[in-house]
Amino acid sequence: MNNNNDNNSNKDTTIGVLDSRFNQTLRNVQGLLKGRSIPGKILLSQRVDPIDNSTLYSPTYSRSSSYNDTGTNDRKIETVEEEVHSGSKPFSTPNDNKLKTSTSRVENPSEEVRKSSMGGRATDSARVMKFTKVLSGTMVILDKLRELAWSGVPDYMRPTVWRLLLGYAPTNSDRREGVLRRKRLEYLDCVSQYYDIPDTERSDDEINMLRQIAVDCPRTVPEVPFFQQPQVQKSLERILYAWAIRHPASGYVQGINDLVTPFFVVFLSEYLEGSIDNWTMSDLSSDKISNVEADCYWCLSKLLDGMQDHYTFAQPGIQRLVFKLKELVRRIDDPVSSHMENQGLEFLQFAFRWFNCLLIREIPFQLVTRLWDTYLAEGDALPDFLVYIFASFLLTWSDEIQKLDFQELVMFLQRLPTQNWTDQELEMVLSRAFMWHSMFNNSPSHLAT
């Protein structure tokens, strides 16, 4: 009997210490987001030593070098240090902060640092300098680039960084321009062969697929006027149809149209200045539009190569991840899990769309590219890490969820109150996700009762 009491006491003590670590880490994250300076490093492990109040973390990885590589999805956590992403608004970078061409290298680092640090925290210039150093070498070291990109990429560097992270652009700068030119011509050949033909040369399935894409394109990101421009919708249609034709195992699936949009605005930002609200495709030459479409096509292909079973028949990959999400939420926040179960709410009823569209429909569009910096930095481990991001996202409203009945839950989770979110709320979601992944991923029963 005494042994049982002692075991229970030890278990309670361990859980109490873990709760303390969890709460302290969140306080540290909140402190950072309020603008405090929090230097230093911590070693993240399963031990229960007290946490220094002055420390915080961002991930450092050892992982595969591209989306095409095979290997483990487990993240090897080493030491982690905090690096703060610039708070500048997406797609409003002055022209002299942009990369002039899609293959140009970062030049004059000190001048770029000076421009990027204006109006930002002191650490912004240090981050930009680190990116510049990694990108300006003849051979880009992807592990270092992933480590930096996880915490956010400076807007004007994002097109180059995304191409590299996805394995679309080669890490060898001497080969980069030639490879991109060849890939863009290959895309044009694909469009000419499959898209720019009369319906009489298509099969019935291809006609139906093209019609469905044409219906979905006007529905894509409806809250952003830019995507209602006919030229924009035509570009999306070409990209999606070309991808679907070249990937017959899945073909076109609703939701993939959303996944093109981050690539589209990022690669357009190399050619268009100012806010996306003021962009118009008529300002671009046909060659530039073709380059943007080609980059979107290849990057979409690279992204979806790592999650093919998310979009094949019955979408088994998504169903598997939804099950993992349900189990993870149960381990992290059992009251929320129990309440949803008691109300009869199934995770598939709301989380399927999250995995299908990668949260694009759930957060303000101006935050999507920042979120995708982390997605792409995860590489082959992304599907696994999505579960932790979505758990963190859901449990943002832990208290509210426990007060709602079934009908209210359905309505609430279909239209989550994120319309006023800023980078701070998103960074909090990502920080919790990283922390939980570090604690639980290699110890699946860590919080099990």
PDB file of C-alpha atoms in Angstrom, residues 235-397:
ATOM      1  CA  SER A 235      -2.687  31.059 -64.029  1.00  0.00           C
ATOM      2  CA  LEU A 236      -3.945  28.937 -61.130  1.00  0.00           C
ATOM      3  CA  GLU A 237      -5.995  26.868 -63.573  1.00  0.00           C
ATOM      4  CA  ARG A 238      -2.974  26.135 -65.762  1.00  0.00           C
ATOM      5  CA  ILE A 239      -0.783  25.205 -62.796  1.00  0.00           C
ATOM      6  CA  LEU A 240      -3.386  22.917 -61.233  1.00  0.00           C
ATOM      7  CA  TYR A 241      -4.351  21.182 -64.471  1.00  0.00           C
ATOM      8  CA  ALA A 242      -0.735  20.571 -65.429  1.00  0.00           C
ATOM      9  CA  TRP A 243      -0.040  19.138 -61.977  1.00  0.00           C
ATOM     10  CA  ALA A 244      -3.127  16.910 -62.035  1.00  0.00           C
ATOM     11  CA  ILE A 245      -2.333  15.521 -65.489  1.00  0.00           C
ATOM     12  CA  ARG A 246       1.220  14.690 -64.434  1.00  0.00           C
ATOM     13  CA  HIS A 247       0.047  13.058 -61.176  1.00  0.00           C
ATOM     14  CA  PRO A 248      -2.686  10.618 -62.243  1.00  0.00           C
ATOM     15  CA  ALA A 249      -2.544   8.640 -58.979  1.00  0.00           C
ATOM     16  CA  SER A 250      -4.445  11.423 -57.292  1.00  0.00           C
ATOM     17  CA  GLY A 251      -5.481  13.796 -60.051  1.00  0.00           C
ATOM     18  CA  TYR A 252      -6.983  17.069 -58.917  1.00  0.00           C
ATOM     19  CA  VAL A 253      -8.454  17.107 -55.413  1.00  0.00           C
ATOM     20  CA  GLN A 254     -10.307  20.092 -53.970  1.00  0.00           C
ATOM     21  CA  GLY A 255      -8.005  21.842 -51.534  1.00  0.00           C
ATOM     22  CA  ILE A 256      -4.910  21.605 -53.698  1.00  0.00           C
ATOM     23  CA  ASN A 257      -5.996  24.921 -55.210  1.00  0.00           C
ATOM     24  CA  ASP A 258      -5.353  26.506 -51.807  1.00  0.00           C
ATOM     25  CA  LEU A 259      -1.857  25.019 -51.637  1.00  0.00           C
ATOM     26  CA  VAL A 260      -0.730  26.871 -54.770  1.00  0.00           C
ATOM     27  CA  THR A 261      -1.509  30.318 -53.357  1.00  0.00           C
ATOM     28  CA  PRO A 262       1.472  30.772 -50.996  1.00  0.00           C
ATOM     29  CA  PHE A 263       3.860  29.859 -53.806  1.00  0.00           C
ATOM     30  CA  PHE A 264       2.044  32.174 -56.203  1.00  0.00           C
ATOM     31  CA  VAL A 265       2.311  35.297 -54.057  1.00  0.00           C
ATOM     32  CA  VAL A 266       5.888  34.564 -52.968  1.00  0.00           C
ATOM     33  CA  PHE A 267       7.205  34.142 -56.500  1.00  0.00           C
ATOM     34  CA  LEU A 268       5.181  37.113 -57.753  1.00  0.00           C
ATOM     35  CA  SER A 269       6.785  39.248 -55.050  1.00  0.00           C
ATOM     36  CA  GLU A 270      10.011  39.121 -57.074  1.00  0.00           C
ATOM     37  CA  TYR A 271       8.300  41.150 -59.792  1.00  0.00           C
ATOM     38  CA  LEU A 272       5.541  43.189 -58.092  1.00  0.00           C
ATOM     39  CA  GLU A 273       6.080  45.878 -55.462  1.00  0.00           C
ATOM     40  CA  GLY A 274       4.045  47.015 -52.497  1.00  0.00           C
ATOM     41  CA  SER A 275       0.947  45.446 -50.974  1.00  0.00           C
ATOM     42  CA  ILE A 276      -0.796  42.499 -52.572  1.00  0.00           C
ATOM     43  CA  ASP A 277      -3.966  44.628 -52.479  1.00  0.00           C
ATOM     44  CA  ASN A 278      -2.414  46.776 -55.212  1.00  0.00           C
ATOM     45  CA  TRP A 279      -1.031  44.010 -57.395  1.00  0.00           C
ATOM     46  CA  THR A 280      -2.260  43.417 -60.932  1.00  0.00           C
ATOM     47  CA  MET A 281      -1.129  40.715 -63.325  1.00  0.00           C
ATOM     48  CA  SER A 282      -1.430  43.078 -66.282  1.00  0.00           C
ATOM     49  CA  ASP A 283       1.789  44.737 -65.104  1.00  0.00           C
ATOM     50  CA  LEU A 284       3.767  41.599 -65.935  1.00  0.00           C
ATOM     51  CA  SER A 285       5.149  40.279 -69.203  1.00  0.00           C
ATOM     52  CA  SER A 286       4.124  36.831 -70.376  1.00  0.00           C
ATOM     53  CA  ASP A 287       7.657  35.555 -69.687  1.00  0.00           C
ATOM     54  CA  LYS A 288       7.501  36.632 -66.052  1.00  0.00           C
ATOM     55  CA  ILE A 289       4.060  35.089 -65.620  1.00  0.00           C
ATOM     56  CA  SER A 290       5.339  31.836 -67.128  1.00  0.00           C
ATOM     57  CA  ASN A 291       8.304  31.839 -64.744  1.00  0.00           C
ATOM     58  CA  VAL A 292       6.011  32.317 -61.748  1.00  0.00           C
ATOM     59  CA  GLU A 293       3.669  29.561 -62.906  1.00  0.00           C
ATOM     60  CA  ALA A 294       6.545  27.173 -63.520  1.00  0.00           C
ATOM     61  CA  ASP A 295       8.064  27.814 -60.096  1.00  0.00           C
ATOM     62  CA  CYS A 296       4.664  27.248 -58.485  1.00  0.00           C
ATOM     63  CA  TYR A 297       4.146  24.019 -60.423  1.00  0.00           C
ATOM     64  CA  TRP A 298       7.506  22.533 -59.466  1.00  0.00           C
ATOM     65  CA  CYS A 299       7.352  23.643 -55.834  1.00  0.00           C
ATOM     66  CA  LEU A 300       3.818  22.291 -55.455  1.00  0.00           C
ATOM     67  CA  SER A 301       5.060  19.005 -56.917  1.00  0.00           C
ATOM     68  CA  LYS A 302       7.969  18.870 -54.477  1.00  0.00           C
ATOM     69  CA  LEU A 303       5.708  19.636 -51.511  1.00  0.00           C
ATOM     70  CA  LEU A 304       3.097  17.023 -52.399  1.00  0.00           C
ATOM     71  CA  ASP A 305       5.679  14.349 -53.207  1.00  0.00           C
ATOM     72  CA  GLY A 306       6.115  14.072 -49.436  1.00  0.00           C
ATOM     73  CA  MET A 307       2.409  13.575 -48.758  1.00  0.00           C
ATOM     74  CA  GLN A 308       1.024  11.766 -51.778  1.00  0.00           C
ATOM     75  CA  ASP A 309      -1.415   9.622 -49.800  1.00  0.00           C
ATOM     76  CA  HIS A 310      -3.105  12.782 -48.529  1.00  0.00           C
ATOM     77  CA  TYR A 311      -4.756  13.173 -51.938  1.00  0.00           C
ATOM     78  CA  THR A 312      -5.153   9.667 -53.319  1.00  0.00           C
ATOM     79  CA  PHE A 313      -8.500   7.828 -53.139  1.00  0.00           C
ATOM     80  CA  ALA A 314     -10.151   8.210 -49.695  1.00  0.00           C
ATOM     81  CA  GLN A 315      -7.160  10.359 -48.629  1.00  0.00           C
ATOM     82  CA  PRO A 316      -5.791   7.793 -46.145  1.00  0.00           C
ATOM     83  CA  GLY A 317      -2.808   9.947 -45.192  1.00  0.00           C
ATOM     84  CA  ILE A 318      -5.071  12.682 -43.857  1.00  0.00           C
ATOM     85  CA  GLN A 319      -7.270  10.206 -42.013  1.00  0.00           C
ATOM     86  CA  ARG A 320      -4.184   8.744 -40.341  1.00  0.00           C
ATOM     87  CA  LEU A 321      -2.969  12.180 -39.219  1.00  0.00           C
ATOM     88  CA  VAL A 322      -6.406  13.147 -37.904  1.00  0.00           C
ATOM     89  CA  PHE A 323      -6.325  10.031 -35.703  1.00  0.00           C
ATOM     90  CA  LYS A 324      -2.871  11.023 -34.427  1.00  0.00           C
ATOM     91  CA  LEU A 325      -4.134  14.532 -33.707  1.00  0.00           C
ATOM     92  CA  LYS A 326      -7.026  13.157 -31.657  1.00  0.00           C
ATOM     93  CA  GLU A 327      -4.652  11.010 -29.607  1.00  0.00           C
ATOM     94  CA  LEU A 328      -2.175  13.840 -29.087  1.00  0.00           C
ATOM     95  CA  VAL A 329      -4.888  16.221 -27.860  1.00  0.00           C
ATOM     96  CA  ARG A 330      -6.056  13.538 -25.435  1.00  0.00           C
ATOM     97  CA  ARG A 331      -2.544  13.263 -23.997  1.00  0.00           C
ATOM     98  CA  ILE A 332      -1.961  17.011 -23.770  1.00  0.00           C
ATOM     99  CA  ASP A 333      -5.392  18.275 -22.680  1.00  0.00           C
ATOM    100  CA  ASP A 334      -7.669  15.475 -21.536  1.00  0.00           C
ATOM    101  CA  PRO A 335     -10.514  17.811 -20.391  1.00  0.00           C
ATOM    102  CA  VAL A 336     -10.844  19.198 -23.927  1.00  0.00           C
ATOM    103  CA  SER A 337     -10.634  15.723 -25.436  1.00  0.00           C
ATOM    104  CA  SER A 338     -13.238  14.338 -23.038  1.00  0.00           C
ATOM    105  CA  HIS A 339     -15.598  17.263 -23.601  1.00  0.00           C
ATOM    106  CA  MET A 340     -15.472  16.898 -27.376  1.00  0.00           C
ATOM    107  CA  GLU A 341     -16.030  13.155 -27.076  1.00  0.00           C
ATOM    108  CA  ASN A 342     -18.955  13.630 -24.685  1.00  0.00           C
ATOM    109  CA  GLN A 343     -20.528  16.070 -27.132  1.00  0.00           C
ATOM    110  CA  GLY A 344     -20.163  13.547 -29.965  1.00  0.00           C
ATOM    111  CA  LEU A 345     -17.797  15.687 -32.018  1.00  0.00           C
ATOM    112  CA  GLU A 346     -15.422  13.767 -34.267  1.00  0.00           C
ATOM    113  CA  PHE A 347     -12.053  15.280 -35.159  1.00  0.00           C
ATOM    114  CA  LEU A 348     -12.663  14.469 -38.827  1.00  0.00           C
ATOM    115  CA  GLN A 349     -15.523  16.966 -38.785  1.00  0.00           C
ATOM    116  CA  PHE A 350     -13.169  19.927 -38.472  1.00  0.00           C
ATOM    117  CA  ALA A 351      -9.551  18.742 -38.723  1.00  0.00           C
ATOM    118  CA  PHE A 352      -9.873  17.130 -42.148  1.00  0.00           C
ATOM    119  CA  ARG A 353      -9.983  20.565 -43.748  1.00  0.00           C
ATOM    120  CA  TRP A 354      -6.984  21.669 -41.699  1.00  0.00           C
ATOM    121  CA  PHE A 355      -4.830  18.871 -43.097  1.00  0.00           C
ATOM    122  CA  ASN A 356      -6.327  19.131 -46.572  1.00  0.00           C
ATOM    123  CA  CYS A 357      -5.575  22.859 -46.897  1.00  0.00           C
ATOM    124  CA  LEU A 358      -2.719  23.139 -44.354  1.00  0.00           C
ATOM    125  CA  LEU A 359      -4.564  25.810 -42.314  1.00  0.00           C
ATOM    126  CA  ILE A 360      -4.704  28.285 -45.208  1.00  0.00           C
ATOM    127  CA  ARG A 361      -8.452  28.719 -44.692  1.00  0.00           C
ATOM    128  CA  GLU A 362      -8.142  29.080 -40.924  1.00  0.00           C
ATOM    129  CA  ILE A 363      -5.780  32.061 -40.511  1.00  0.00           C
ATOM    130  CA  PRO A 364      -5.456  35.496 -42.156  1.00  0.00           C
ATOM    131  CA  PHE A 365      -3.770  35.127 -45.516  1.00  0.00           C
ATOM    132  CA  GLN A 366      -1.018  37.605 -44.628  1.00  0.00           C
ATOM    133  CA  LEU A 367       0.236  35.095 -42.012  1.00  0.00           C
ATOM    134  CA  VAL A 368       0.305  32.094 -44.336  1.00  0.00           C
ATOM    135  CA  THR A 369       3.768  32.653 -45.794  1.00  0.00           C
ATOM    136  CA  ARG A 370       5.280  32.931 -42.313  1.00  0.00           C
ATOM    137  CA  LEU A 371       3.615  29.639 -41.364  1.00  0.00           C
ATOM    138  CA  TRP A 372       4.905  28.046 -44.547  1.00  0.00           C
ATOM    139  CA  ASP A 373       8.476  29.077 -43.732  1.00  0.00           C
ATOM    140  CA  THR A 374       8.237  26.580 -40.875  1.00  0.00           C
ATOM    141  CA  TYR A 375       6.408  24.001 -42.998  1.00  0.00           C
ATOM    142  CA  LEU A 376       9.121  23.981 -45.660  1.00  0.00           C
ATOM    143  CA  ALA A 377      11.935  24.042 -43.102  1.00  0.00           C
ATOM    144  CA  GLU A 378      10.559  20.785 -41.687  1.00  0.00           C
ATOM    145  CA  GLY A 379      11.296  18.971 -44.944  1.00  0.00           C
ATOM    146  CA  ASP A 380      10.356  15.298 -44.946  1.00  0.00           C
ATOM    147  CA  ALA A 381       9.227  15.541 -41.310  1.00  0.00           C
ATOM    148  CA  LEU A 382       6.393  17.964 -42.163  1.00  0.00           C
ATOM    149  CA  PRO A 383       3.428  15.527 -42.069  1.00  0.00           C
ATOM    150  CA  ASP A 384       4.412  14.389 -38.574  1.00  0.00           C
ATOM    151  CA  PHE A 385       4.963  17.930 -37.323  1.00  0.00           C
ATOM    152  CA  LEU A 386       1.615  19.119 -38.708  1.00  0.00           C
ATOM    153  CA  VAL A 387      -0.067  17.078 -35.968  1.00  0.00           C
ATOM    154  CA  TYR A 388       1.707  19.140 -33.305  1.00  0.00           C
ATOM    155  CA  ILE A 389       1.005  22.457 -35.011  1.00  0.00           C
ATOM    156  CA  PHE A 390      -2.686  21.622 -35.317  1.00  0.00           C
ATOM    157  CA  ALA A 391      -2.898  20.441 -31.709  1.00  0.00           C
ATOM    158  CA  SER A 392      -1.351  23.718 -30.594  1.00  0.00           C
ATOM    159  CA  PHE A 393      -3.713  25.621 -32.873  1.00  0.00           C
ATOM    160  CA  LEU A 394      -6.793  23.836 -31.499  1.00  0.00           C
ATOM    161  CA  LEU A 395      -5.791  24.176 -27.852  1.00  0.00           C
ATOM    162  CA  THR A 396      -5.388  27.923 -28.245  1.00  0.00           C
ATOM    163  CA  TRP A 397      -9.119  27.886 -27.424  1.00  0.00           C
TER     164      TRP A 397
END
